[in-house]
Coordinates of C-alpha atoms in Angstrom, one line a residue:
M8 CA 83.1 129.9 -157.2
S9 CA 79.5 129.2 -156.2
E10 CA 80.3 125.5 -156.0
Y11 CA 83.4 126.3 -153.8
H12 CA 81.6 128.3 -151.1
V13 CA 78.4 130.3 -151.0
P14 CA 79.2 133.6 -149.1
V15 CA 77.1 134.1 -145.9
M16 CA 75.4 137.4 -145.3
L17 CA 77.1 138.9 -148.4
K18 CA 75.1 142.1 -148.5
E19 CA 75.5 142.7 -144.8
C20 CA 79.3 142.2 -145.1
I21 CA 79.6 144.7 -148.0
D22 CA 77.3 147.2 -146.3
G23 CA 79.4 146.8 -143.1
L24 CA 82.6 147.8 -145.0
N25 CA 80.9 151.1 -146.1
I26 CA 83.1 151.0 -149.2
D27 CA 84.9 154.1 -150.6
P28 CA 85.4 153.4 -154.4
D29 CA 89.0 154.8 -154.1
G30 CA 89.8 152.9 -150.9
T31 CA 92.0 150.0 -150.0
Y32 CA 90.4 146.9 -148.6
V33 CA 91.6 143.5 -147.3
D34 CA 89.7 140.2 -147.5
V35 CA 91.7 138.0 -145.1
T36 CA 89.7 134.8 -145.9
F37 CA 89.6 134.7 -149.7
G38 CA 88.4 131.1 -150.2
G39 CA 86.2 130.9 -153.3
G40 CA 86.5 134.7 -153.8
G41 CA 82.8 135.5 -153.4
H42 CA 83.3 138.4 -151.0
S43 CA 86.3 139.7 -152.9
R44 CA 84.4 139.7 -156.2
E45 CA 81.6 141.7 -154.6
I46 CA 84.1 144.2 -153.0
L47 CA 85.7 144.8 -156.4
K48 CA 82.3 145.6 -157.9
H49 CA 82.1 148.5 -155.5
L50 CA 85.7 149.8 -156.1
G51 CA 86.6 152.3 -158.8
P52 CA 89.8 152.3 -160.9
K53 CA 91.9 153.7 -158.0
G54 CA 90.6 151.2 -155.5
R55 CA 92.7 148.2 -154.2
L56 CA 91.9 144.8 -152.8
I57 CA 94.4 142.6 -151.0
A58 CA 93.2 139.0 -150.3
F59 CA 94.8 136.4 -148.0
D60 CA 94.4 132.7 -147.9
Q61 CA 96.8 129.9 -146.7
D62 CA 94.9 127.1 -148.5
A63 CA 96.5 126.2 -151.8
D64 CA 93.0 125.3 -153.2
A65 CA 92.0 128.9 -152.9
Q66 CA 94.6 129.9 -155.6
R67 CA 92.4 128.3 -158.2
N68 CA 89.9 131.2 -157.7
I69 CA 92.4 134.1 -158.0
I70 CA 90.8 137.1 -159.7
D71 CA 92.3 138.5 -162.9
D72 CA 92.0 142.2 -162.0
E73 CA 94.8 144.8 -161.8
R74 CA 93.3 146.2 -158.6
F75 CA 93.6 142.7 -156.9
V76 CA 96.6 141.3 -155.0
F77 CA 96.6 137.7 -153.6
V78 CA 98.7 136.8 -150.6
D79 CA 99.2 133.1 -149.9
Q80 CA 99.5 133.4 -146.2
N81 CA 97.6 133.0 -142.9
F82 CA 95.9 136.2 -141.9
R83 CA 98.0 136.3 -138.7
Y84 CA 100.6 138.0 -140.9
L85 CA 98.2 140.8 -142.0
K86 CA 100.4 143.7 -141.0
N87 CA 103.7 142.4 -142.5
F88 CA 102.1 141.8 -145.9
C89 CA 100.0 145.0 -146.0
R90 CA 103.2 146.9 -145.3
L91 CA 105.0 144.9 -148.0
H92 CA 102.3 145.9 -150.5
G93 CA 102.3 149.6 -149.4
A94 CA 98.8 149.2 -148.1
I95 CA 98.8 150.8 -144.7
P96 CA 96.4 152.4 -143.7
V97 CA 93.5 150.5 -145.2
N98 CA 89.8 151.5 -145.4
G99 CA 88.3 148.1 -144.4
I100 CA 89.1 144.5 -143.5
L101 CA 86.7 141.5 -143.9
A102 CA 87.1 138.1 -142.2
D103 CA 84.8 135.2 -142.8
L104 CA 86.2 132.7 -140.2
G105 CA 86.1 128.9 -140.0
V106 CA 86.2 126.2 -142.6
S107 CA 84.8 126.8 -146.1
S108 CA 82.1 124.6 -147.6
H109 CA 84.7 123.4 -150.1
Q110 CA 87.1 122.3 -147.4
F111 CA 84.2 120.3 -145.7
D112 CA 83.3 118.8 -149.0
E113 CA 86.8 117.6 -150.0
A114 CA 86.8 114.2 -148.4
D115 CA 90.6 113.7 -148.3
R116 CA 91.1 116.9 -146.2
G117 CA 89.6 115.1 -143.2
F118 CA 87.4 118.0 -142.0
S119 CA 84.1 116.3 -142.2
I120 CA 82.5 113.6 -140.2
R121 CA 80.5 112.6 -143.4
F122 CA 83.5 110.9 -145.0
D123 CA 86.3 108.5 -144.2
A124 CA 89.8 109.8 -144.8
E125 CA 93.1 110.1 -143.0
L126 CA 92.9 112.5 -140.0
D127 CA 94.4 115.6 -141.5
M128 CA 92.4 118.9 -141.0
R129 CA 95.3 121.2 -142.0
M130 CA 94.0 124.5 -143.6
N131 CA 97.6 125.1 -144.8
Q132 CA 98.5 121.8 -146.5
L133 CA 102.2 122.6 -146.0
G134 CA 101.7 122.7 -142.2
E135 CA 103.4 120.0 -140.2
L136 CA 100.9 119.2 -137.5
T137 CA 97.9 117.0 -138.4
A138 CA 94.9 115.7 -136.5
K139 CA 96.5 112.3 -136.7
D140 CA 99.5 113.7 -134.8
V141 CA 97.3 115.2 -132.2
V142 CA 95.3 112.1 -131.4
N143 CA 98.3 109.8 -131.4
N144 CA 101.0 111.9 -129.7
Y145 CA 99.3 114.4 -127.3
S146 CA 99.2 113.5 -123.6
V147 CA 95.9 112.8 -121.8
A148 CA 96.2 116.2 -120.2
E149 CA 96.7 117.9 -123.6
L150 CA 93.8 116.1 -125.2
H151 CA 91.6 116.9 -122.1
R152 CA 92.5 120.6 -122.6
I153 CA 91.6 120.8 -126.3
F154 CA 88.4 118.7 -126.0
G155 CA 87.3 120.7 -123.0
I156 CA 88.2 124.2 -124.2
Y157 CA 88.0 124.0 -127.9
G158 CA 85.2 121.4 -128.2
E159 CA 83.3 122.4 -125.0
I160 CA 82.8 118.6 -124.5
Q161 CA 81.3 117.5 -121.2
N162 CA 83.2 114.2 -120.8
A163 CA 86.5 115.6 -122.2
R164 CA 88.6 113.8 -119.6
S165 CA 87.2 110.3 -120.2
L166 CA 87.3 111.0 -124.0
A167 CA 91.0 111.8 -123.7
E168 CA 91.7 108.7 -121.7
T169 CA 89.8 106.5 -124.1
I170 CA 91.9 107.7 -127.0
A171 CA 95.1 107.3 -125.1
T172 CA 94.3 103.7 -124.2
A173 CA 93.2 102.7 -127.7
R174 CA 96.4 104.0 -129.3
L175 CA 98.5 101.8 -127.2
N176 CA 97.4 98.9 -129.4
T177 CA 97.4 100.5 -132.8
Q178 CA 97.6 104.0 -134.3
I179 CA 94.4 106.0 -134.9
V180 CA 94.9 106.9 -138.5
T181 CA 91.5 107.6 -140.1
I182 CA 88.2 109.3 -139.3
A183 CA 86.6 105.8 -139.1
D184 CA 89.3 104.7 -136.6
L185 CA 88.6 107.7 -134.4
K186 CA 84.8 107.2 -134.5
N187 CA 85.2 103.5 -133.7
V188 CA 87.6 104.2 -130.7
I189 CA 85.3 106.8 -129.1
S190 CA 81.9 105.3 -130.0
N191 CA 81.2 104.3 -126.3
R192 CA 81.7 107.9 -125.2
I193 CA 79.2 109.4 -127.6
P194 CA 75.8 110.3 -126.0
K195 CA 72.9 108.4 -127.6
G196 CA 70.9 110.6 -129.9
K197 CA 73.6 113.3 -130.1
E198 CA 76.1 111.6 -132.3
N199 CA 76.5 114.3 -135.0
K200 CA 76.7 117.1 -132.5
Y201 CA 79.3 115.3 -130.3
L202 CA 81.4 114.3 -133.3
A203 CA 81.2 117.9 -134.6
Q204 CA 82.6 119.1 -131.3
V205 CA 85.4 116.6 -131.3
F206 CA 86.3 117.6 -134.9
Q207 CA 86.1 121.3 -134.1
A208 CA 88.5 120.8 -131.2
L209 CA 91.0 119.0 -133.3
R210 CA 90.8 121.4 -136.2
I211 CA 91.3 124.4 -133.9
E212 CA 94.4 122.8 -132.4
V213 CA 95.9 121.7 -135.7
N214 CA 95.5 125.2 -137.2
Q215 CA 96.1 127.2 -134.0
E216 CA 92.9 129.1 -135.0
L217 CA 92.3 131.1 -131.9
E218 CA 95.9 132.2 -131.6
A219 CA 95.8 133.3 -135.2
L220 CA 92.6 135.1 -134.7
K221 CA 94.0 137.1 -131.7
D222 CA 97.1 138.0 -133.8
F223 CA 94.9 139.1 -136.6
L224 CA 92.5 141.2 -134.5
M225 CA 95.4 143.1 -132.8
Q226 CA 97.0 143.8 -136.1
S227 CA 93.7 144.9 -137.7
A228 CA 93.5 147.8 -135.4
E229 CA 97.0 148.9 -136.4
V230 CA 96.4 148.5 -140.1
L231 CA 93.1 150.3 -140.3
G232 CA 93.0 154.0 -140.9
V233 CA 90.8 156.3 -138.7
G234 CA 87.2 155.6 -139.8
G235 CA 88.1 152.3 -141.3
R236 CA 85.8 149.3 -140.8
L237 CA 86.5 145.8 -139.4
V238 CA 83.9 143.2 -140.4
V239 CA 84.2 139.8 -138.9
M240 CA 81.9 136.8 -139.3
S241 CA 82.3 133.8 -136.9
Y242 CA 80.6 130.4 -136.6
H243 CA 81.2 129.3 -133.0
S244 CA 81.1 130.9 -129.6
L245 CA 84.9 130.7 -129.0
E246 CA 85.7 132.9 -132.1
D247 CA 82.7 135.2 -131.5
R248 CA 83.7 135.8 -127.9
L249 CA 87.2 136.9 -128.9
V250 CA 85.8 139.3 -131.6
K251 CA 83.2 140.7 -129.2
N252 CA 85.7 141.3 -126.4
F253 CA 88.3 142.9 -128.7
I254 CA 85.8 145.3 -130.1
A255 CA 84.3 146.1 -126.7
K256 CA 87.6 146.3 -124.7
G257 CA 90.6 146.3 -127.0
K258 CA 91.7 143.0 -125.4
F259 CA 90.4 139.4 -125.0
S260 CA 89.7 139.2 -121.3
G261 CA 89.4 141.4 -118.2
E262 CA 87.7 144.8 -117.8
L263 CA 87.8 147.8 -120.2
E264 CA 90.7 150.1 -119.2
K265 CA 90.7 153.9 -119.2
D266 CA 93.5 156.3 -120.1
L267 CA 94.7 159.1 -117.9
Y268 CA 91.8 161.3 -119.0
G269 CA 89.1 158.8 -118.4
N270 CA 88.6 157.8 -122.0
D271 CA 88.1 154.2 -123.1
N272 CA 91.4 152.7 -123.9
K273 CA 90.4 150.7 -127.0
P274 CA 91.0 151.2 -130.7
L275 CA 87.6 150.3 -132.1
D276 CA 83.9 151.2 -131.6
A277 CA 81.1 148.8 -132.4
V278 CA 79.0 149.9 -135.4
S279 CA 76.3 147.2 -134.9
R280 CA 74.5 146.7 -131.6
G281 CA 75.3 143.1 -130.9
A282 CA 75.9 140.5 -133.5
I283 CA 74.0 140.5 -136.8
T284 CA 72.5 137.2 -137.8
A285 CA 71.2 135.8 -141.1
S286 CA 67.6 136.0 -142.2
A287 CA 65.3 133.0 -142.0
E288 CA 65.3 133.0 -145.8
E289 CA 69.1 132.8 -146.1
I290 CA 69.3 130.1 -143.5
T291 CA 66.7 128.0 -145.5
N292 CA 68.8 128.4 -148.6
N293 CA 72.3 128.0 -146.9
N294 CA 72.4 126.0 -143.7
R295 CA 75.9 127.3 -143.0
A296 CA 74.4 130.7 -142.2
R297 CA 72.5 129.2 -139.2
S298 CA 75.4 129.7 -136.8
A299 CA 76.9 132.8 -138.3
K300 CA 77.4 136.0 -136.2
L301 CA 78.6 139.2 -137.9
R302 CA 80.2 142.0 -135.9
I303 CA 81.2 145.4 -137.4
A304 CA 83.5 148.0 -135.8
V305 CA 85.1 151.3 -136.8
K306 CA 88.6 152.5 -136.0
K307 CA 88.5 155.5 -133.7

């Protein structure tokens, strides 16, 4: 497991869940199972843990424990599968968003700028849409949208036009093909950051990550029992903004609404003031922790 993915802020996540030994918990991003194993250590014989992961690779790490149930689905189906397993309401939900270290390190998955491979980027390997489909088939306007919004890239329009022009001659199939096509658009001295933004945009589009996150957050409030905890760790501002807004307002944009009695019309209250970040020591030992933001909320 440790080679698969080192859990970020493990202690802070477990503390945030405030685990009841007899409670029911959900780890919606199982991955290497690091968080799940730690949750199980805190559960008694009556406790239950349900874990979600859509990546077939994660199934290699399934835990042999009668208190543990694995669901091979995207966390956007949280409510349906919790209901199927008779697990509503739950005492706590943990989400560690983004791509695991394992997925980045598997060259043929196409997530990393460090390797050459076919442009894939599917978290669910049974999914139909790949990054190759996006770069070769999306219109200039669609590419402009995803690079501008999901990648927060300054020259998103010219980047989109460059890709659309290049593919007229030959398909863009591999990571090396894409790098070569867009090389003249990359700011000097910022190559790695720029390419990371391009890859982030493609990955979010391929996996519909922000839509899935919205679905998950809305359902988490319905699945949690009163006093239950939601613990979410994100790694870029787009995810963190959605989590922050949902905890603060019960929705993803606009102002906080009030009910007829003047009470805040939202299902959760923040437990932590602002986002929790990793210690300097952890960042030194695990670079992935550098961009992590942890938010904790409780069901009202």
